[in-house]
């Protein structure tokens, strides 16, 4: 398999021969990993469950974890799922990689489409599936919205959307997502929405929607050909718990569950206990949302960027993203990720991705340095 080098490895190569300004402490704004402690009540749940390490976990997930996830979906999106319409997973990365391989295995000439720029696991899954790739290009001109004509959609076996979007921070309306659901049913392709940033939002009256909501709105209450993925990594500042789910089409999930029995990616029981605790609580999520909102208010003040509906990313437009990244690192000891490392066919060129995942105090300090750098280029 010929996999593309991962973006962070490309960044290391790009900066390898550059001596950075030692006057400043290194500030890395590259990775989407919350830099906050996992809340104590979640940690205690993990600690209190450590004696359960002597038991094998169920591949299908423990009932209390499924109950917590179903409860989250009902409270957050107003969608009631049966136990057969959801599978707890070991985060979402493994699902995004292995579900396409499972689903596309019996297709003669498999075709997968996904948003571009993208989370690189989508491309890796396509390569591992020997699938033809169709890029759904996201540009400033189309407001970073997913658009494919019907003739192209007819070729697709699987489509992966990612809203709220990494890296552009764009979101999609429930009506537009419902249109995608209708196309998935009409042209018989599976539609996945990767929703792992759905809980990093800043307005209670303007929350990101789920493809499960859109499916019901589209007149598809059984979620035929529709799957939602989500995780607590961003929501609860707990990426190490590796707790996610895939939910939707019961018939698809029944067969996928058989496949997962062989994969061997069941979550250890103490992790499931802690994850159930996290999925069942909303108060801690609000605290993180306020922190990220404050970070964006600082970014708006210093950089003039608009606060997005969701995510913790700035998709900053620059003249030359590679040169910008190198010079910023050299002069201010700040790392950002060139947008072109996240896209293909020119997507992402002229942008850098900035992850606002630190405290407000640290964010103001580093964004002030970034502003000084940008002002110095003017």
Coordinates of C-alpha atoms in Angstrom, one line a residue, residues 140-357:
X140 CA -13.8 29.9 -0.3
X141 CA -15.9 30.4 -3.4
X142 CA -18.4 27.6 -2.4
X143 CA -18.3 28.6 1.3
X144 CA -16.5 25.3 2.0
X145 CA -19.8 23.4 1.3
X146 CA -19.8 19.9 -0.2
X147 CA -21.1 19.9 -3.8
X148 CA -21.2 17.0 -6.2
X149 CA -23.3 16.6 -9.3
X150 CA -25.7 13.7 -9.7
X151 CA -23.7 12.0 -12.4
X152 CA -20.7 11.8 -10.1
X153 CA -22.8 10.7 -7.1
X154 CA -24.2 7.8 -9.1
X155 CA -20.6 6.4 -9.3
X156 CA -20.1 6.5 -5.5
X157 CA -20.4 3.6 -3.1
X158 CA -19.4 5.6 0.0
X159 CA -19.3 9.3 0.7
X160 CA -17.6 10.8 3.8
X161 CA -18.6 14.2 4.9
X162 CA -17.0 16.0 7.9
X163 CA -19.2 18.7 9.5
X164 CA -18.4 20.7 11.5
X165 CA -15.4 20.6 9.3
X166 CA -11.7 20.0 9.9
X167 CA -9.8 22.0 8.9
X168 CA -12.0 24.9 7.5
X169 CA -14.3 25.2 10.5
X170 CA -17.3 25.4 8.1
X171 CA -20.6 23.9 9.0
X172 CA -23.6 22.6 7.1
X173 CA -27.3 23.2 7.6
X174 CA -29.7 20.4 8.5
X175 CA -31.6 21.1 5.2
X176 CA -28.4 20.7 3.1
X177 CA -27.5 17.6 5.0
X178 CA -31.0 16.3 4.4
X179 CA -30.5 16.7 0.7
X180 CA -27.4 14.6 0.9
X181 CA -29.4 11.9 2.8
X182 CA -32.0 11.9 0.0
X183 CA -29.2 11.5 -2.6
X184 CA -27.7 8.6 -0.6
X185 CA -31.1 6.8 -0.7
X186 CA -31.8 7.7 -4.3
X187 CA -28.4 6.6 -5.7
X188 CA -27.8 3.9 -3.1
X189 CA -24.5 5.0 -1.6
X190 CA -23.6 5.0 2.1
X191 CA -23.3 8.4 3.6
X192 CA -21.1 9.0 6.7
X193 CA -20.8 12.2 8.5
X194 CA -17.8 12.5 10.8
X195 CA -19.2 14.7 13.6
X196 CA -16.4 14.6 16.2
X197 CA -16.4 18.5 16.5
X198 CA -20.2 18.7 16.9
X199 CA -19.9 19.6 20.6
X200 CA -17.3 22.4 20.3
X201 CA -19.9 25.1 19.5
X202 CA -20.5 28.5 21.0
X203 CA -24.2 29.4 20.6
X204 CA -26.9 27.3 22.3
X205 CA -29.4 28.6 19.7
X206 CA -27.2 27.6 16.8
X207 CA -25.9 24.1 17.4
X208 CA -24.4 21.9 14.7
X209 CA -26.8 19.2 13.5
X210 CA -26.3 15.5 13.1
X211 CA -26.8 13.5 9.9
X212 CA -29.2 11.4 12.1
X213 CA -31.5 14.5 12.5
X214 CA -31.1 15.3 8.8
X215 CA -32.1 11.7 8.0
X216 CA -35.4 12.0 9.9
X217 CA -36.0 15.4 8.3
X218 CA -35.4 13.8 4.9
X219 CA -38.1 11.2 5.5
X220 CA -35.7 8.4 6.3
X221 CA -36.4 7.6 9.9
X222 CA -34.7 4.1 9.6
X223 CA -31.5 5.8 8.6
X224 CA -31.1 3.7 5.5
X225 CA -27.6 4.2 4.1
X226 CA -26.9 6.8 6.8
X227 CA -24.2 6.7 9.5
X228 CA -23.0 9.2 12.1
X229 CA -19.7 9.0 13.9
X230 CA -18.8 10.9 17.0
X231 CA -16.3 10.7 19.9
X232 CA -15.6 12.3 23.3
X233 CA -12.0 13.1 22.4
X234 CA -12.7 16.8 21.8
X235 CA -16.0 17.0 23.8
X236 CA -14.5 15.9 27.1
X237 CA -10.8 16.6 26.6
X238 CA -10.3 12.8 26.8
X239 CA -8.7 11.5 23.6
X240 CA -6.9 8.8 25.6
X241 CA -10.2 7.2 26.5
X242 CA -10.6 6.2 22.8
X243 CA -14.4 6.3 23.0
X244 CA -16.5 6.8 19.9
X245 CA -19.5 5.4 18.2
X246 CA -21.0 4.6 14.8
X247 CA -24.8 5.0 14.6
X248 CA -27.6 4.7 12.1
X249 CA -28.5 2.1 9.5
X250 CA -29.3 -1.1 11.5
X251 CA -28.8 -3.5 8.6
X252 CA -25.3 -2.1 7.9
X253 CA -24.3 -2.2 11.5
X254 CA -25.4 -5.7 12.0
X255 CA -23.0 -6.9 9.3
X256 CA -20.3 -4.5 10.4
X257 CA -20.6 -5.9 13.9
X258 CA -19.7 -9.4 12.6
X259 CA -16.6 -7.9 11.0
X260 CA -15.6 -6.1 14.2
X261 CA -15.6 -9.4 16.0
X262 CA -12.5 -10.2 14.0
X263 CA -10.8 -6.8 14.2
X264 CA -10.0 -7.0 17.9
X265 CA -10.5 -3.4 18.8
X266 CA -12.7 -3.7 21.9
X267 CA -12.3 -1.0 24.5
X268 CA -11.0 -2.1 27.9
X269 CA -13.8 -2.2 30.5
X270 CA -12.3 0.5 32.8
X271 CA -12.2 2.8 29.7
X272 CA -15.8 2.0 28.9
X273 CA -16.8 2.8 32.5
X274 CA -15.1 6.2 32.4
X275 CA -16.5 6.9 28.9
X276 CA -20.0 6.2 30.0
X277 CA -19.5 8.7 32.8
X278 CA -18.3 11.3 30.3
X279 CA -21.1 10.7 27.8
X280 CA -23.7 11.1 30.5
X281 CA -22.6 14.5 31.6
X282 CA -23.1 17.9 29.9
X283 CA -21.8 20.3 32.5
X284 CA -18.1 19.7 31.9
X285 CA -18.7 20.2 28.1
X286 CA -20.1 23.7 28.7
X287 CA -16.9 24.6 30.6
X288 CA -14.8 23.6 27.6
X289 CA -17.1 25.4 25.2
X290 CA -16.7 28.6 27.1
X291 CA -12.9 28.2 27.1
X292 CA -12.8 27.7 23.3
X293 CA -15.2 30.6 22.8
X294 CA -12.9 32.9 24.8
X295 CA -10.0 31.8 22.7
X296 CA -11.9 32.7 19.5
X297 CA -12.8 36.1 21.0
X298 CA -9.1 36.7 21.5
X299 CA -8.4 35.6 17.9
X300 CA -11.1 37.9 16.6
X301 CA -9.6 40.8 18.6
X302 CA -6.0 40.2 17.6
X303 CA -6.3 38.7 14.1
X304 CA -9.7 39.9 12.9
X305 CA -11.0 36.4 12.2
X306 CA -14.7 35.5 12.5
X307 CA -15.8 33.2 15.3
X308 CA -17.0 30.0 13.6
X309 CA -20.1 28.1 14.6
X310 CA -18.0 25.1 15.8
X311 CA -14.6 23.5 16.1
X312 CA -11.4 25.0 17.6
X313 CA -9.6 25.8 14.3
X314 CA -8.7 28.9 12.5
X315 CA -8.4 28.4 8.7
X316 CA -6.2 31.4 8.1
X317 CA -5.7 32.7 4.6
X318 CA -2.1 33.6 3.7
X319 CA -0.2 34.3 0.5
X320 CA 2.2 31.3 0.6
X321 CA 1.4 28.7 3.3
X322 CA 4.8 27.0 3.2
X323 CA 6.8 30.2 3.3
X324 CA 4.5 31.6 6.0
X325 CA 4.9 28.4 8.1
X326 CA 8.7 28.4 7.8
X327 CA 9.2 32.1 8.5
X328 CA 6.8 32.1 11.5
X329 CA 8.7 29.2 13.0
X330 CA 12.0 30.9 12.4
X331 CA 11.0 34.4 13.7
X332 CA 8.5 33.6 16.4
X333 CA 9.0 29.9 17.3
X334 CA 5.4 29.1 16.5
X335 CA 4.3 26.0 14.6
X336 CA 1.2 26.0 12.4
X337 CA 0.1 23.4 9.8
X338 CA 0.2 24.3 6.1
X339 CA -3.3 23.8 4.5
X340 CA -1.8 22.1 1.5
X341 CA -0.6 19.3 3.7
X342 CA -4.3 18.5 4.4
X343 CA -5.6 18.6 0.8
X344 CA -5.0 17.4 -2.7
X345 CA -5.3 19.0 -6.1
X346 CA -4.4 22.4 -4.8
X347 CA -7.0 22.4 -2.0
X348 CA -5.6 24.0 1.2
X349 CA -3.0 26.1 -0.7
X350 CA -3.0 29.7 0.6
X351 CA -4.1 28.6 4.1
X352 CA -2.7 27.5 7.4
X353 CA -4.6 25.6 10.1
X354 CA -4.3 27.0 13.7
X355 CA -5.6 24.9 16.6
X356 CA -6.8 27.0 19.6
X357 CA -6.5 24.2 22.2

